[in-house]
Short mmCIF file of C-alpha atoms in Angstrom, two decimals:
data_model
loop_
_atom_site.label_atom_id
_atom_site.label_comp_id
_atom_site.label_asym_id
_atom_site.label_seq_id
_atom_site.Cartn_x
_atom_site.Cartn_y
_atom_site.Cartn_z
CA THR A 1106 0.00 0.00 0.00
CA PRO A 1107 2.71 2.59 0.81
CA ILE A 1108 4.39 1.99 -2.53
CA ASN A 1109 1.07 2.41 -4.36
CA LEU A 1110 0.43 5.68 -2.52
CA LEU A 1111 3.84 7.01 -3.53
CA LYS A 1112 3.34 5.85 -7.11
CA TYR A 1113 -0.08 7.51 -7.23
CA ALA A 1114 1.35 10.80 -5.96
CA ALA A 1115 4.35 10.66 -8.31
CA GLU A 1116 2.13 10.00 -11.34
CA ARG A 1117 0.29 13.20 -10.48
CA SER A 1118 3.35 15.42 -10.40
CA PRO A 1119 6.29 16.26 -12.65
CA LEU A 1120 8.20 13.56 -10.73
CA GLY A 1121 6.14 11.08 -12.72
CA LEU A 1122 8.36 11.81 -15.72
CA PHE A 1123 10.92 9.46 -14.17
CA ALA A 1124 8.53 6.54 -14.78
CA GLN A 1125 8.59 4.90 -18.20
CA GLU A 1126 4.82 4.32 -18.18
CA VAL A 1127 4.16 8.03 -17.61
CA ARG A 1128 6.54 9.00 -20.42
CA ASP A 1129 4.87 6.44 -22.72
CA ASN A 1130 1.45 7.84 -21.84
CA LEU A 1131 2.57 11.40 -22.56
CA ALA A 1132 4.12 10.33 -25.86
CA GLY A 1133 0.81 8.77 -26.89
CA LYS A 1134 2.23 5.23 -27.09
CA ASN A 1135 -0.68 3.92 -25.02
CA GLY A 1136 -3.33 5.84 -26.95
CA ALA A 1137 -4.89 9.27 -26.91
CA VAL A 1138 -7.06 8.54 -23.86
CA ALA A 1139 -4.01 7.49 -21.78
CA ARG A 1140 -2.15 10.62 -22.95
CA ASP A 1141 -4.99 12.96 -22.05
CA THR A 1142 -5.55 11.22 -18.71
CA GLN A 1143 -1.86 11.50 -17.85
CA ILE A 1144 -1.80 15.20 -18.74
CA ALA A 1145 -4.87 15.74 -16.56
CA ARG A 1146 -3.29 13.82 -13.65
CA ILE A 1147 -0.06 15.79 -13.77
CA THR A 1148 -1.94 19.08 -14.12
CA LEU A 1149 -4.30 18.39 -11.22
CA GLY A 1150 -1.57 17.02 -8.95
CA THR A 1151 0.68 19.99 -9.69
CA MET A 1152 -2.15 22.44 -9.02
CA VAL A 1153 -2.87 20.75 -5.68
CA GLY A 1154 0.86 20.90 -4.84
CA VAL A 1155 1.15 24.60 -5.72
CA ALA A 1156 -2.00 25.42 -3.75
CA ALA A 1157 -0.71 23.41 -0.78
CA PHE A 1158 2.65 25.23 -0.93
CA GLU A 1159 0.81 28.55 -0.86
CA MET A 1160 -1.38 27.39 2.05
CA ALA A 1161 1.76 26.35 3.94
CA SER A 1162 3.27 29.79 3.34
CA GLN A 1163 0.17 31.31 4.97
CA GLY A 1164 0.33 28.95 7.95
CA LEU A 1165 -2.83 27.08 6.94
CA LEU A 1166 -1.09 23.78 6.15
CA THR A 1167 1.67 22.16 8.17
CA GLY A 1168 4.38 19.69 7.32
CA GLY A 1169 6.56 17.73 9.70
CA GLY A 1170 7.71 20.86 11.51
CA PRO A 1171 11.17 21.76 12.75
CA SER A 1172 13.78 19.08 13.37
CA ASP A 1173 14.62 20.71 16.71
CA LYS A 1174 12.58 18.66 19.20
CA ALA A 1175 12.45 21.45 21.78
CA LYS A 1176 11.09 23.95 19.28
CA LYS A 1177 8.59 21.41 17.98
CA SER A 1178 7.42 20.62 21.54
CA ILE A 1179 6.81 24.31 22.23
CA MET A 1180 4.77 24.60 19.04
CA GLN A 1181 2.75 21.50 19.95
CA ALA A 1182 2.09 22.89 23.43
CA ASP A 1183 0.54 25.91 21.70
CA GLY A 1184 -1.81 23.61 19.76
CA TRP A 1185 0.21 23.18 16.55
CA GLN A 1186 0.03 19.75 14.87
CA ASP A 1187 2.24 18.30 12.19
CA TYR A 1188 0.75 17.29 8.82
CA SER A 1189 -2.47 19.17 9.48
CA ILE A 1190 -4.78 21.78 8.00
CA LYS A 1191 -5.52 24.80 10.18
CA VAL A 1192 -9.14 25.90 10.23
CA GLY A 1193 -9.66 28.85 12.55
CA ASP A 1194 -7.68 27.99 15.66
CA MET A 1195 -7.95 24.21 15.25
CA TYR A 1196 -5.67 21.77 13.40
CA TYR A 1197 -7.06 18.75 11.55
CA ARG A 1198 -4.79 15.99 10.31
CA TYR A 1199 -4.86 15.36 6.60
CA ASN A 1200 -3.10 11.98 6.66
CA ARG A 1201 -6.40 10.20 6.04
CA LEU A 1202 -6.78 11.98 2.70
CA ASP A 1203 -4.51 9.49 0.93
CA PRO A 1204 -3.31 9.58 -1.74
CA PHE A 1205 -3.53 13.38 -1.89
CA SER A 1206 -2.06 13.62 1.61
CA VAL A 1207 1.31 12.69 0.10
CA ILE A 1208 1.15 15.68 -2.25
CA LEU A 1209 -0.02 17.96 0.57
CA GLY A 1210 2.73 16.76 2.89
CA ILE A 1211 5.48 17.10 0.31
CA ALA A 1212 4.36 20.63 -0.55
CA ALA A 1213 4.15 21.64 3.13
CA ASP A 1214 7.54 20.09 3.88
CA SER A 1215 9.00 21.86 0.82
CA TYR A 1216 7.79 25.18 2.15
CA GLU A 1217 9.07 24.50 5.67
CA ILE A 1218 12.51 23.40 4.44
CA SER A 1219 12.83 26.30 2.00
CA HIS A 1220 11.70 28.74 4.71
CA ALA A 1221 14.24 27.30 7.17
CA LEU A 1222 17.02 27.58 4.57
CA GLY A 1223 16.13 31.15 3.66
CA SER A 1224 15.63 32.79 0.28
CA ASP A 1225 19.26 32.22 -0.76
CA HIS A 1226 18.53 28.54 -1.38
CA MET A 1227 15.46 28.96 -3.61
CA ASP A 1228 17.32 29.13 -6.93
CA LYS A 1229 17.05 26.44 -9.62
CA GLU A 1230 20.21 24.58 -8.64
CA HIS A 1231 18.86 23.83 -5.15
CA LEU A 1232 15.38 22.76 -6.31
CA PRO A 1233 16.21 19.03 -6.76
CA ALA A 1234 17.72 18.86 -3.27
CA LEU A 1235 14.68 20.64 -1.81
CA VAL A 1236 12.27 18.22 -3.52
CA PHE A 1237 14.32 15.21 -2.42
CA ALA A 1238 14.46 16.45 1.18
CA SER A 1239 10.71 17.10 1.19
CA VAL A 1240 9.84 13.70 -0.26
CA SER A 1241 12.20 11.97 2.19
CA LYS A 1242 10.83 13.83 5.20
CA ASN A 1243 7.23 13.14 4.21
CA ILE A 1244 7.80 9.47 3.50
CA LEU A 1245 9.85 8.80 6.63
CA ASN A 1246 7.11 10.30 8.82
CA ARG A 1247 4.41 7.94 7.54
CA ALA A 1248 3.36 5.28 10.03
CA SER A 1249 3.14 2.66 7.29
CA LEU A 1250 6.83 3.17 6.54
CA GLN A 1251 8.07 3.48 10.12
CA GLY A 1252 10.12 0.28 9.89
CA MET A 1253 11.92 1.55 6.80
CA SER A 1254 12.41 4.93 8.44
CA ASP A 1255 13.99 3.31 11.51
CA LEU A 1256 16.29 1.22 9.30
CA ILE A 1257 17.45 4.28 7.34
CA GLN A 1258 18.14 6.14 10.59
CA ALA A 1259 20.09 3.20 12.01
CA VAL A 1260 22.23 2.89 8.88
CA SER A 1261 22.83 6.63 8.49
CA ASP A 1262 23.65 7.26 12.17
CA PRO A 1263 24.56 3.94 13.82
CA GLU A 1264 26.04 5.58 16.92
CA ARG A 1265 22.76 7.26 17.73
CA TYR A 1266 20.11 4.84 16.40
CA GLY A 1267 21.83 1.51 15.74
CA LYS A 1268 21.53 -0.02 19.21
CA SER A 1269 17.85 0.87 19.64
CA TYR A 1270 17.05 -0.43 16.15
CA VAL A 1271 18.69 -3.80 16.80
CA LYS A 1272 17.02 -3.97 20.21
CA GLY A 1273 13.62 -3.22 18.64
CA MET A 1274 14.13 -5.83 15.93
CA ALA A 1275 15.14 -8.43 18.52
CA GLY A 1276 11.92 -7.69 20.40
CA THR A 1277 9.85 -8.55 17.32
CA ILE A 1278 11.59 -11.90 16.83
CA VAL A 1279 11.59 -13.15 20.42
CA PRO A 1280 8.07 -13.68 21.81
#
């Protein structure tokens, strides 16, 4: 299911161009209906992403929040929630809106990362890194991919996460 959600979201964004099927659809190799459907998917997904980015810039849509746990805790104490839509003074999680929640989360994380980096990092050469960071952050915060997220953390920082990962894995094997 997580892979299908990611595939669905990618097919509805310019990232879909990395998939051969999407390129074949756009080239008309699978017929005019498949071409038109693919164009509509990319257009709609991109529009949702742009709207979500704008909502995040206005504080109406949240991503994963700051990586600083203390700062994030203070925000949460004030009522802020990650991966949520703000309506009035209340936050409502959008993670149940799959598969569009992936697009919303990536757009919100893109805004948060770009905002944290400052305007100096918004030029074209930094765009791929921003998109990659946003996709990674959004994917690693999904409950359905928590095991993969823990593995990536353990491999990337074994001093900090390795022992707890191995301990957690041992707990799932031994009854």
